[in-house]
XYZ file of N, CA and C in Angstrom:
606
model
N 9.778 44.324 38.202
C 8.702 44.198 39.189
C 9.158 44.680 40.565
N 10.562 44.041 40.822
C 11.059 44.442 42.356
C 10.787 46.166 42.276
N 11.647 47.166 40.723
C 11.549 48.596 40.991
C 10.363 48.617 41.329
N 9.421 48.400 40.440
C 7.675 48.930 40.984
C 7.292 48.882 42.448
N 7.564 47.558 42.839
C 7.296 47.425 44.077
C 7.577 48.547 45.442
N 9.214 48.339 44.586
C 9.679 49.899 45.527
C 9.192 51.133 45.267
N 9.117 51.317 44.490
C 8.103 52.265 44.103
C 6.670 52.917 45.059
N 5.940 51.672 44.611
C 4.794 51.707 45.423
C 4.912 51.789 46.731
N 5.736 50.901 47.475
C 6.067 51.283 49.025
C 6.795 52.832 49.235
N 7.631 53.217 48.195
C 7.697 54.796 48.806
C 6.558 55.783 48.701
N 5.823 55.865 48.003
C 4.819 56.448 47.452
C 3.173 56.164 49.155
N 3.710 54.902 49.113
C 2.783 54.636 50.503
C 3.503 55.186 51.995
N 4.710 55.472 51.748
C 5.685 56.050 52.966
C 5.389 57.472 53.103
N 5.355 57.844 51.586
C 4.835 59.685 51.379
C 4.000 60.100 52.089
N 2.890 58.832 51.661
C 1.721 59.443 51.937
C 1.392 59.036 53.655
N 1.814 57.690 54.138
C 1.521 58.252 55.511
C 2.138 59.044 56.181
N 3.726 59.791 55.905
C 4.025 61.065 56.557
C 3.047 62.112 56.065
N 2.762 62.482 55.365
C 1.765 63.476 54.299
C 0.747 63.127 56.074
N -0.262 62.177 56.083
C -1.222 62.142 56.556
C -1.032 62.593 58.200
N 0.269 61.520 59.045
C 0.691 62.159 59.729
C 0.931 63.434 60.036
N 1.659 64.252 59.332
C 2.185 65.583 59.090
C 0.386 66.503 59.745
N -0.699 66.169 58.726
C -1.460 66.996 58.819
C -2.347 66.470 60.142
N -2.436 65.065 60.791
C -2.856 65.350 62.074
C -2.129 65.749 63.099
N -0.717 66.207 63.084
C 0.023 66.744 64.348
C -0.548 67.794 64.546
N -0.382 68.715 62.843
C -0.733 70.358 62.892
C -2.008 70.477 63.497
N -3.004 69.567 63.291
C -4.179 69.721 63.379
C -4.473 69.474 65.483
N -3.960 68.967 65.878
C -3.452 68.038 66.867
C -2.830 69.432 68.138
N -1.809 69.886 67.336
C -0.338 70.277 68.642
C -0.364 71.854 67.775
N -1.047 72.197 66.402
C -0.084 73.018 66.020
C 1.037 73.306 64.779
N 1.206 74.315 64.217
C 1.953 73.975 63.253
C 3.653 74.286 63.790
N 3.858 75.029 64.896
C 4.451 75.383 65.428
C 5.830 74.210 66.171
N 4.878 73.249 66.273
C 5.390 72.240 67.338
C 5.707 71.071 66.198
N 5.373 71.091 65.284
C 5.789 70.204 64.011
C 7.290 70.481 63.690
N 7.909 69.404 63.898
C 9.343 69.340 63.671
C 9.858 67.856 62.825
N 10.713 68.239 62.354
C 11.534 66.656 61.768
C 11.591 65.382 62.747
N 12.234 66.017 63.816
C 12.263 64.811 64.983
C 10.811 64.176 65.861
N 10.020 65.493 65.722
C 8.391 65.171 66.447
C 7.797 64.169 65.489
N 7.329 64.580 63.906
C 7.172 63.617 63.241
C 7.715 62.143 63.040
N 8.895 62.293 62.668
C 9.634 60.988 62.970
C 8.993 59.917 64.443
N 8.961 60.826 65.410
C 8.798 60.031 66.554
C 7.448 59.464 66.388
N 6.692 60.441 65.778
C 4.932 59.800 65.655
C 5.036 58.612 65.024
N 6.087 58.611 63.559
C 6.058 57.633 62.333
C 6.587 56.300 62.981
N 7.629 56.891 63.836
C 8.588 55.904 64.433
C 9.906 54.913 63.322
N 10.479 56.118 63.027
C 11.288 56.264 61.742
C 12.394 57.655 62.624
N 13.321 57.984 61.330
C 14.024 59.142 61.833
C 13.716 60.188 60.972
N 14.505 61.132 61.328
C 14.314 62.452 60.809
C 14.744 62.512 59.173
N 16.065 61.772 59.330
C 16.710 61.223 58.090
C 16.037 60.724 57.529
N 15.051 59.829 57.523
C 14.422 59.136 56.795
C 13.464 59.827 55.734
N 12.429 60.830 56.572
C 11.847 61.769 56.230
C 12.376 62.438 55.418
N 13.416 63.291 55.539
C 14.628 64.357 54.573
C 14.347 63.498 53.618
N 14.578 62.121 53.274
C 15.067 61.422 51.980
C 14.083 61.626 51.050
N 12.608 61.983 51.331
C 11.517 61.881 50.960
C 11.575 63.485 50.639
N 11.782 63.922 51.359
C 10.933 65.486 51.286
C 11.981 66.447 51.064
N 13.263 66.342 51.469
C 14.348 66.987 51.622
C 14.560 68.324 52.710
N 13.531 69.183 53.135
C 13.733 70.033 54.163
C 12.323 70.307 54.215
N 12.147 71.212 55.336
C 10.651 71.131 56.041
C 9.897 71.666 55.202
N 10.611 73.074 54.692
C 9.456 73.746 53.565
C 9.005 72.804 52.312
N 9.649 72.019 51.800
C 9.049 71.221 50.961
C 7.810 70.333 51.802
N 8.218 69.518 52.875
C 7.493 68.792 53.795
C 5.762 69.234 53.570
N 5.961 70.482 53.874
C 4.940 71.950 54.069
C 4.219 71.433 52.609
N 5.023 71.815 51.650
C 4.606 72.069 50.574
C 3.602 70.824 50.235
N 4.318 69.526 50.199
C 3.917 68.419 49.685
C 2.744 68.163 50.553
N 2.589 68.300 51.753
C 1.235 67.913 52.437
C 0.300 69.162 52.392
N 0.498 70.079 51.453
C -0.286 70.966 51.053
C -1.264 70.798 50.067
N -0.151 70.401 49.061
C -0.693 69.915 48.044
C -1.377 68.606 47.628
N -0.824 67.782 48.635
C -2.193 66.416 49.051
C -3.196 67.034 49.390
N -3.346 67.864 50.365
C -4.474 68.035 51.020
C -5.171 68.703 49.873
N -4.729 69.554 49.022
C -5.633 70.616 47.933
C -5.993 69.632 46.930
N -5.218 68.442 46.673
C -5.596 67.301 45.531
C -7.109 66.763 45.560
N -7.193 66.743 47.332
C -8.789 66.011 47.701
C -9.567 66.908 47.163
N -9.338 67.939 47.371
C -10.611 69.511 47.259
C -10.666 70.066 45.495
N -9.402 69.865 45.089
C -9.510 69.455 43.562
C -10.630 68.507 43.135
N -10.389 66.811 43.290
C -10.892 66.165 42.955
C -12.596 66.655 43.417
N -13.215 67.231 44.611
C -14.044 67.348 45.138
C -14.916 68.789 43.732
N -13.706 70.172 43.548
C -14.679 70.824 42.929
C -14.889 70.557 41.490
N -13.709 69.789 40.919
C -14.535 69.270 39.784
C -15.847 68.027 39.841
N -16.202 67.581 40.643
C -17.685 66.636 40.912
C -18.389 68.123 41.062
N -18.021 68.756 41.407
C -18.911 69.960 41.736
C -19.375 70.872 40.475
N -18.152 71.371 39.542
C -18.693 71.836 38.178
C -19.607 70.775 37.593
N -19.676 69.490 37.406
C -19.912 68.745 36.618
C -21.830 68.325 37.284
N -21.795 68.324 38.176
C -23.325 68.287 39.301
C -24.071 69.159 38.160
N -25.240 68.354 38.213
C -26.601 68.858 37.971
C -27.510 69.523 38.771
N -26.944 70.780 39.146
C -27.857 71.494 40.216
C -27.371 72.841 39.672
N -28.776 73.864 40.505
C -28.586 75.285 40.223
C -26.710 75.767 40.440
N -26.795 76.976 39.733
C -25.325 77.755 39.783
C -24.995 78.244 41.424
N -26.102 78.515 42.097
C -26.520 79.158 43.350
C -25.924 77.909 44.368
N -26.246 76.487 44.232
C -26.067 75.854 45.200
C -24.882 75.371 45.037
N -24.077 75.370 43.602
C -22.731 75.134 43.655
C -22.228 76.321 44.440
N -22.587 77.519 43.666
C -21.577 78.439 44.123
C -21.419 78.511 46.331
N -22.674 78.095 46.752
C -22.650 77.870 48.264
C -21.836 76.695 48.788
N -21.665 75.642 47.934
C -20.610 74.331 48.262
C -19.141 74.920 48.171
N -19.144 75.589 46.773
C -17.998 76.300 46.776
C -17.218 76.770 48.002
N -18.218 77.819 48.332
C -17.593 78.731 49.351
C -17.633 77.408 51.031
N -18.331 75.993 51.128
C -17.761 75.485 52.036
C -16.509 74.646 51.976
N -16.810 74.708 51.059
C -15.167 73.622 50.410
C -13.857 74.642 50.603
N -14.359 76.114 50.274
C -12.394 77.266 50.674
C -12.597 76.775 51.896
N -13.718 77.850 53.014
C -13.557 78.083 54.457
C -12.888 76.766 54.837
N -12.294 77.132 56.381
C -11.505 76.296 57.006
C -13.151 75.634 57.798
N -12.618 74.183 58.458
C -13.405 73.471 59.023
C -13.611 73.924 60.714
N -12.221 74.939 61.014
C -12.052 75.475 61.947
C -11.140 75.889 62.590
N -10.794 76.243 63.804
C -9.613 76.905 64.232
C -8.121 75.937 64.045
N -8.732 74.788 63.965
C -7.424 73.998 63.929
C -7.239 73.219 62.569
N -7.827 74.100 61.304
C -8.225 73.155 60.231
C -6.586 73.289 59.925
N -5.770 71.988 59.939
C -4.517 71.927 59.327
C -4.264 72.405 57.575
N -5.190 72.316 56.914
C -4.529 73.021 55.510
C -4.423 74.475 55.648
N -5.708 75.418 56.156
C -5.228 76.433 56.485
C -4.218 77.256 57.405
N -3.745 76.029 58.193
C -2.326 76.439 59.400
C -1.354 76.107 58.210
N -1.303 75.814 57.350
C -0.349 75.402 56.428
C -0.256 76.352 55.111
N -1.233 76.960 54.677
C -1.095 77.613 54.216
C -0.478 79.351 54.595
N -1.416 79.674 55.874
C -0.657 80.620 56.542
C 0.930 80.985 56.701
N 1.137 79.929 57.044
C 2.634 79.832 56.965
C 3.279 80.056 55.706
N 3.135 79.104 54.800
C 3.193 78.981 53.388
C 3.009 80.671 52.623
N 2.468 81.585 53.045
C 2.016 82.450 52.482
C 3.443 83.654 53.426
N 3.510 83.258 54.444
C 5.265 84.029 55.059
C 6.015 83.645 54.696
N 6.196 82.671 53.977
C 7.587 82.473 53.577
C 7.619 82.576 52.007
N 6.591 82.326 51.696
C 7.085 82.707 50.108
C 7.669 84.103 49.230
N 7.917 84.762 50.435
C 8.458 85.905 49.478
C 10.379 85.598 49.261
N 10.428 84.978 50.213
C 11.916 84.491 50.090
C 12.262 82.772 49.224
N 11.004 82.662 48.931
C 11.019 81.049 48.396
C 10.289 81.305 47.249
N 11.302 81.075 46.013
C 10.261 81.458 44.720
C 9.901 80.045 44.616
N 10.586 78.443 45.132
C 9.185 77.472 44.357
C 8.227 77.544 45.073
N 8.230 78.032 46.858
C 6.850 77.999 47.302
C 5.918 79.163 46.800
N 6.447 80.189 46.206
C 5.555 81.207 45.806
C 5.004 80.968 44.477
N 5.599 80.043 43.882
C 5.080 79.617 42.094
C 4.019 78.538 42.677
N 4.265 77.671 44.009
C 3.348 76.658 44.218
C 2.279 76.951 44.349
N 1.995 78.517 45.292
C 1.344 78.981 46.121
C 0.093 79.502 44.808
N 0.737 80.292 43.602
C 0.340 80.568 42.807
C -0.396 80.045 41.573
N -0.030 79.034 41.448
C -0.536 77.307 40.930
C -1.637 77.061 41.255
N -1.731 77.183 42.660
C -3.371 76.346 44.057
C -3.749 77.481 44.083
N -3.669 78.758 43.468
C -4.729 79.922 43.745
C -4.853 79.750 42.503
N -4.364 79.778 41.389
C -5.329 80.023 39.617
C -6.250 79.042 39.972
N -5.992 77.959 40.378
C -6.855 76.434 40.218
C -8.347 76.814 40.915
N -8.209 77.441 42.269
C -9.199 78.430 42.349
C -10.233 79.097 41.434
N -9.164 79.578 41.072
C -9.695 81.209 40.742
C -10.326 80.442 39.401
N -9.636 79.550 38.856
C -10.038 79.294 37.153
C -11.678 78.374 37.420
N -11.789 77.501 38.507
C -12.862 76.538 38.875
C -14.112 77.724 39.291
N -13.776 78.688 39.995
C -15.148 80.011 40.179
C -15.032 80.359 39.181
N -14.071 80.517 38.306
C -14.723 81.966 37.445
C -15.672 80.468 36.062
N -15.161 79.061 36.129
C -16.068 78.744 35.203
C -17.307 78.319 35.747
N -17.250 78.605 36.985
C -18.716 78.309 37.998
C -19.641 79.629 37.207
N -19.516 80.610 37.883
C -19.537 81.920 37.549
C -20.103 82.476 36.194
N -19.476 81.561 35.160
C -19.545 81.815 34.017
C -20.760 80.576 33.404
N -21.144 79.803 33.987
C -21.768 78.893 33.884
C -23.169 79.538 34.339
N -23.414 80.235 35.430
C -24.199 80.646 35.921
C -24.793 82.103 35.248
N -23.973 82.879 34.903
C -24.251 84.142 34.051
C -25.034 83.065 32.440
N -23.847 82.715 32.152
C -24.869 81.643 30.790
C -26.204 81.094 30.644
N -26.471 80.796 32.042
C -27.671 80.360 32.253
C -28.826 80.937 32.971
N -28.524 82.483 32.978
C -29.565 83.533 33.219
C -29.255 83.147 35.339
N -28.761 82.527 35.854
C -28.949 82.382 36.945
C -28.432 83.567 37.703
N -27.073 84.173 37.346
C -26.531 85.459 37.876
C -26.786 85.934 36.643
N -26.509 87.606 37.230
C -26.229 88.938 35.748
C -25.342 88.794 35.917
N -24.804 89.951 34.841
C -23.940 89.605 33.822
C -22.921 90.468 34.506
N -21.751 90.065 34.363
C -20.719 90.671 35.195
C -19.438 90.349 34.902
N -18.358 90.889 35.724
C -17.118 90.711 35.093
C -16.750 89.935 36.189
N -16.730 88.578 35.199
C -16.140 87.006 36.262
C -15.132 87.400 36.750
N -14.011 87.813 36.194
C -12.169 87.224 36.554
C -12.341 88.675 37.942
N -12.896 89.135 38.035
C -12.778 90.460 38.646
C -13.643 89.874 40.205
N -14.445 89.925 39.865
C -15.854 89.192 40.551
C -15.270 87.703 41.933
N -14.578 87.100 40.971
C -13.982 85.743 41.656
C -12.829 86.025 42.116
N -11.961 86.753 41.595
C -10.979 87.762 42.589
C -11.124 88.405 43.799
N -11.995 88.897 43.762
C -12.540 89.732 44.519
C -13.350 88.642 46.139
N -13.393 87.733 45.316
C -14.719 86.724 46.776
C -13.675 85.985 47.141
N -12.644 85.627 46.256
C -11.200 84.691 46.965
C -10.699 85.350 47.763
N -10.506 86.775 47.796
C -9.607 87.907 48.943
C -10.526 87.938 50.078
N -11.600 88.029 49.785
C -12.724 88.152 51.175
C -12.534 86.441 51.809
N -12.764 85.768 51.019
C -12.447 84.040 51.744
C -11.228 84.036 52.966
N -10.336 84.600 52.029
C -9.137 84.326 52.748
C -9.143 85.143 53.881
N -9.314 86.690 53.872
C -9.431 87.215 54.787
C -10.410 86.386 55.939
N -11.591 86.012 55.817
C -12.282 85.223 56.744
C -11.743 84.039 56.835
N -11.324 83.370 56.151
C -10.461 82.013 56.762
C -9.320 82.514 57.834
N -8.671 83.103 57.443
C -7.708 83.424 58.413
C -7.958 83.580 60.066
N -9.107 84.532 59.886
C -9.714 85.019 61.138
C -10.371 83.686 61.834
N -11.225 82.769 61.200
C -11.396 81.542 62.123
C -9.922 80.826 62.318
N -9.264 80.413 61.500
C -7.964 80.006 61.890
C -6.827 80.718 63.161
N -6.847 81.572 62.969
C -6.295 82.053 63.624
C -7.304 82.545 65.207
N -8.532 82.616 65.674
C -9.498 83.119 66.203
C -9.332 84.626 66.720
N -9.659 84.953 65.809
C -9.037 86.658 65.700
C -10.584 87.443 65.516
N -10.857 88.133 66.670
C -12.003 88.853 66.745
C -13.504 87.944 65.679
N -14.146 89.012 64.644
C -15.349 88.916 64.186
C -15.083 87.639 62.874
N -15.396 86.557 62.196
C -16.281 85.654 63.101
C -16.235 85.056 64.542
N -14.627 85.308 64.956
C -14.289 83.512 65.648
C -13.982 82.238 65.148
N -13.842 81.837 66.124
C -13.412 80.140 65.952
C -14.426 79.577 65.583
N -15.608 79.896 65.585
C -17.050 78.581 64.713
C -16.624 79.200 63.358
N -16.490 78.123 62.373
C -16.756 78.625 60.980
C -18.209 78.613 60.449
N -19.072 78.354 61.109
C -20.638 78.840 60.437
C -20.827 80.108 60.261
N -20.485 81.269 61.116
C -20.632 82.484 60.986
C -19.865 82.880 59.864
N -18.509 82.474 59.820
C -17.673 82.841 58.409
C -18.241 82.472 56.986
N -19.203 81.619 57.080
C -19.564 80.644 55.411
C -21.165 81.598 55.869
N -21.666 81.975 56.734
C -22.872 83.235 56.629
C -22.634 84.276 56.203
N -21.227 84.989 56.635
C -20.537 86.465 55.887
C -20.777 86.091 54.511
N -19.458 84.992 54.558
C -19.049 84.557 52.867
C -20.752 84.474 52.168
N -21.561 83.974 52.228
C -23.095 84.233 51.566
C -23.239 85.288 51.269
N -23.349 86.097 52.258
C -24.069 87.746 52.177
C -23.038 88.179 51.012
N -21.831 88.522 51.387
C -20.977 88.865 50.114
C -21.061 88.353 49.079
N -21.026 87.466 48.814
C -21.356 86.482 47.479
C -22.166 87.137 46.635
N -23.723 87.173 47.585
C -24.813 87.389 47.143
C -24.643 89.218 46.787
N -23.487 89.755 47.277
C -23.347 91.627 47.043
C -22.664 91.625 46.092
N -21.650 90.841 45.822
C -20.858 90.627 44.633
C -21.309 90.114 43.633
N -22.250 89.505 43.858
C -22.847 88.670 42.196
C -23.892 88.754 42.102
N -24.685 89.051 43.006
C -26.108 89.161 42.870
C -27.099 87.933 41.756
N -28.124 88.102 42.094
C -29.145 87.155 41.304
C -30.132 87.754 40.174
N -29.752 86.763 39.218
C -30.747 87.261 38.214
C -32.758 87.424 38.348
Protein backbone atom coordinates (compact mmCIF):
# COMPACT_ATOMS: atom_id res chain seq x y z
CA UNK A 1 0.00 0.00 0.00
CA UNK A 2 2.88 2.43 1.21
CA UNK A 3 4.52 1.58 -2.79
CA UNK A 4 1.10 2.64 -4.30
CA UNK A 5 0.84 5.49 -2.34
CA UNK A 6 4.19 6.58 -3.57
CA UNK A 7 3.30 5.97 -6.56
CA UNK A 8 0.35 8.03 -6.78
CA UNK A 9 2.08 11.07 -5.20
CA UNK A 10 4.78 10.92 -7.99
CA UNK A 11 2.46 10.62 -10.71
CA UNK A 12 0.57 13.81 -8.99
CA UNK A 13 4.22 15.59 -8.85
CA UNK A 14 4.41 14.81 -12.83
CA UNK A 15 1.60 16.13 -13.45
CA UNK A 16 1.71 19.43 -11.62
CA UNK A 17 5.20 20.16 -13.21
CA UNK A 18 3.54 18.94 -16.64
CA UNK A 19 0.79 21.69 -15.84
CA UNK A 20 3.19 24.22 -14.56
CA UNK A 21 5.64 23.69 -17.40
CA UNK A 22 2.75 24.59 -19.90
CA UNK A 23 1.55 27.84 -18.09
CA UNK A 24 5.13 29.44 -17.99
CA UNK A 25 5.43 28.75 -21.88
CA UNK A 26 2.16 30.04 -22.26
CA UNK A 27 2.92 32.94 -19.71
CA UNK A 28 6.92 34.12 -20.42
CA UNK A 29 7.60 31.94 -23.45
CA UNK A 30 9.24 28.89 -24.32
CA UNK A 31 12.45 30.50 -24.36
CA UNK A 32 12.58 31.64 -20.74
CA UNK A 33 11.56 28.08 -19.47
CA UNK A 34 14.43 26.69 -17.64
CA UNK A 35 15.09 23.92 -14.90
CA UNK A 36 15.75 26.54 -12.26
CA UNK A 37 12.64 29.01 -13.47
CA UNK A 38 10.33 26.06 -13.12
CA UNK A 39 11.59 24.79 -9.99
CA UNK A 40 11.21 28.29 -8.57
CA UNK A 41 7.41 28.42 -9.75
CA UNK A 42 7.01 24.65 -8.13
CA UNK A 43 9.13 25.75 -5.29
CA UNK A 44 11.18 22.52 -5.38
CA UNK A 45 14.71 22.28 -7.17
CA UNK A 46 15.95 21.69 -10.36
CA UNK A 47 17.15 18.29 -9.08
CA UNK A 48 14.06 17.37 -8.15
CA UNK A 49 12.53 17.88 -11.51
CA UNK A 50 15.65 15.92 -13.40
CA UNK A 51 14.49 12.92 -11.13
CA UNK A 52 11.21 12.95 -12.88
CA UNK A 53 12.02 13.92 -16.32
CA UNK A 54 15.74 13.54 -16.57
CA UNK A 55 16.77 16.55 -19.02
CA UNK A 56 14.72 19.31 -20.58
CA UNK A 57 14.06 17.63 -23.91
CA UNK A 58 12.27 14.90 -22.28
CA UNK A 59 10.56 17.68 -19.89
CA UNK A 60 9.40 19.06 -23.54
CA UNK A 61 8.43 15.82 -24.53
CA UNK A 62 6.33 14.65 -21.56
CA UNK A 63 4.26 17.92 -21.32
CA UNK A 64 3.67 17.42 -24.92
CA UNK A 65 2.32 14.51 -24.74
CA UNK A 66 -0.09 15.38 -21.75
CA UNK A 67 -1.20 18.09 -23.52
CA UNK A 68 -1.96 15.81 -26.95
CA UNK A 69 -3.59 13.04 -24.40
CA UNK A 70 -6.52 15.78 -23.72
CA UNK A 71 -7.04 16.33 -27.62
CA UNK A 72 -6.79 12.50 -28.04
CA UNK A 73 -9.34 11.83 -25.56
CA UNK A 74 -11.36 14.91 -27.15
CA UNK A 75 -11.16 13.45 -31.05
CA UNK A 76 -12.21 10.20 -30.26
CA UNK A 77 -15.79 11.74 -28.56
CA UNK A 78 -15.57 13.31 -31.83
CA UNK A 79 -15.42 10.12 -34.28
CA UNK A 80 -17.94 8.52 -32.15
CA UNK A 81 -20.68 11.92 -32.19
CA UNK A 82 -23.74 11.60 -34.03
CA UNK A 83 -23.50 14.44 -36.36
CA UNK A 84 -22.82 15.16 -40.09
CA UNK A 85 -19.05 14.23 -41.46
CA UNK A 86 -18.93 18.14 -42.34
CA UNK A 87 -19.31 19.33 -38.74
CA UNK A 88 -16.83 16.87 -37.38
CA UNK A 89 -14.51 17.47 -39.97
CA UNK A 90 -14.86 21.63 -38.86
CA UNK A 91 -14.25 20.60 -34.96
CA UNK A 92 -11.47 18.76 -36.30
CA UNK A 93 -9.72 21.45 -37.85
CA UNK A 94 -10.48 23.61 -34.31
CA UNK A 95 -9.10 21.11 -32.14
CA UNK A 96 -5.23 21.14 -34.59
CA UNK A 97 -5.24 25.17 -34.87
CA UNK A 98 -3.48 26.81 -32.02
CA UNK A 99 -5.82 28.84 -29.55
CA UNK A 100 -3.28 31.55 -30.34
CA UNK A 101 -0.09 33.29 -30.40
CA UNK A 102 0.82 32.02 -27.10
CA UNK A 103 -0.95 28.58 -27.38
CA UNK A 104 1.81 26.57 -25.30
CA UNK A 105 1.42 23.08 -27.16
CA UNK A 106 2.19 24.67 -30.31
CA UNK A 107 5.43 26.69 -28.77
CA UNK A 108 6.27 23.18 -27.86
CA UNK A 109 5.93 21.58 -30.62
CA UNK A 110 7.86 24.10 -32.75
CA UNK A 111 10.67 23.52 -30.91
CA UNK A 112 10.16 19.84 -30.74
CA UNK A 113 10.13 19.77 -34.51
CA UNK A 114 14.18 21.59 -34.39
CA UNK A 115 15.45 19.35 -32.56
CA UNK A 116 14.38 16.20 -33.70
CA UNK A 117 16.64 15.68 -36.37
CA UNK A 118 19.42 15.16 -33.85
CA UNK A 119 17.04 13.30 -31.32
CA UNK A 120 15.75 10.05 -32.75
CA UNK A 121 13.28 9.43 -29.47
CA UNK A 122 11.93 12.93 -30.04
CA UNK A 123 11.58 12.29 -33.74
CA UNK A 124 9.84 8.66 -33.23
CA UNK A 125 7.63 10.73 -30.56
CA UNK A 126 7.01 13.40 -32.91
CA UNK A 127 5.99 10.72 -35.43
CA UNK A 128 3.66 8.71 -33.10
CA UNK A 129 1.36 12.31 -32.40
CA UNK A 130 1.32 12.87 -36.19
CA UNK A 131 -0.02 9.10 -37.39
CA UNK A 132 -2.57 9.58 -34.41
CA UNK A 133 -3.57 12.51 -36.51
CA UNK A 134 -3.36 11.49 -39.59
CA UNK A 135 -5.08 7.89 -38.72
CA UNK A 136 -8.29 9.90 -36.66
CA UNK A 137 -8.88 12.23 -40.30
CA UNK A 138 -8.35 9.78 -42.58
CA UNK A 139 -11.17 7.55 -40.51
CA UNK A 140 -13.18 10.85 -40.31
CA UNK A 141 -12.74 11.14 -44.01
CA UNK A 142 -13.49 7.76 -44.69
CA UNK A 143 -16.59 7.81 -42.71
CA UNK A 144 -17.77 10.65 -44.64
CA UNK A 145 -16.96 9.36 -48.30
CA UNK A 146 -19.07 6.06 -46.90
CA UNK A 147 -21.79 8.02 -46.26
CA UNK A 148 -22.19 9.89 -49.57
CA UNK A 149 -21.29 13.12 -47.49
CA UNK A 150 -17.81 13.80 -49.38
CA UNK A 151 -16.72 12.17 -52.97
CA UNK A 152 -14.78 9.82 -53.30
CA UNK A 153 -11.19 10.43 -52.98
CA UNK A 154 -7.91 9.38 -51.93
CA UNK A 155 -8.09 9.73 -47.94
CA UNK A 156 -4.33 8.99 -46.84
CA UNK A 157 -3.32 11.59 -49.56
CA UNK A 158 -6.19 14.05 -48.92
CA UNK A 159 -5.48 14.13 -44.91
CA UNK A 160 -1.84 14.50 -45.64
CA UNK A 161 -2.18 17.03 -47.52
CA UNK A 162 -4.78 19.35 -44.92
CA UNK A 163 -2.25 18.31 -41.90
CA UNK A 164 0.74 20.23 -43.95
CA UNK A 165 -1.57 23.22 -44.65
CA UNK A 166 -2.66 23.11 -40.63
CA UNK A 167 0.67 23.24 -39.65
CA UNK A 168 1.83 25.66 -41.96
CA UNK A 169 -1.08 28.01 -40.57
CA UNK A 170 -0.55 27.10 -37.03
CA UNK A 171 2.79 28.14 -37.12
CA UNK A 172 2.07 31.49 -38.62
CA UNK A 173 -0.50 32.39 -35.71
CA UNK A 174 2.05 31.05 -33.27
CA UNK A 175 4.65 32.55 -34.26
CA UNK A 176 2.62 36.00 -35.67
CA UNK A 177 4.19 35.89 -38.91
CA UNK A 178 2.47 37.98 -41.63
CA UNK A 179 -1.07 36.43 -43.30
CA UNK A 180 -3.30 35.19 -40.81
CA UNK A 181 -1.73 36.80 -37.65
CA UNK A 182 -2.06 36.38 -34.19
CA UNK A 183 -6.19 35.95 -34.15
CA UNK A 184 -6.65 32.31 -34.92
CA UNK A 185 -10.23 32.85 -36.45
CA UNK A 186 -8.82 33.88 -39.69
CA UNK A 187 -6.51 30.69 -39.67
CA UNK A 188 -9.62 28.02 -38.89
CA UNK A 189 -11.48 30.42 -42.05
CA UNK A 190 -8.35 29.54 -44.47
CA UNK A 191 -8.28 26.00 -42.91
CA UNK A 192 -12.35 25.78 -44.16
CA UNK A 193 -11.87 27.11 -47.57
CA UNK A 194 -9.06 24.48 -48.10
CA UNK A 195 -10.78 21.74 -46.60
CA UNK A 196 -13.69 22.46 -48.58
CA UNK A 197 -10.87 22.56 -52.07
CA UNK A 198 -9.43 19.46 -50.90
CA UNK A 199 -12.43 17.39 -50.25
CA UNK A 200 -15.10 18.97 -51.57
CA UNK A 201 -18.90 18.00 -51.00
CA UNK A 202 -20.95 15.48 -52.28
Amino acid sequence: MAGAARRRDGHIAQERMLEEAMAAIAENGLASLTMSALAERLGTSGGHILYYFGSKDLLLLAALRWSEAALTEERQALLGRRTTAERKLDRFLELYLPRGPRDPRWMLWIELWARTPANEALREAQEEMDLAWQQDLEALLSKGVAQGRFPDLDVPARASELLALLDGLSTRVVLSRGTPGPDPRPALEIARAAADRLIGRS
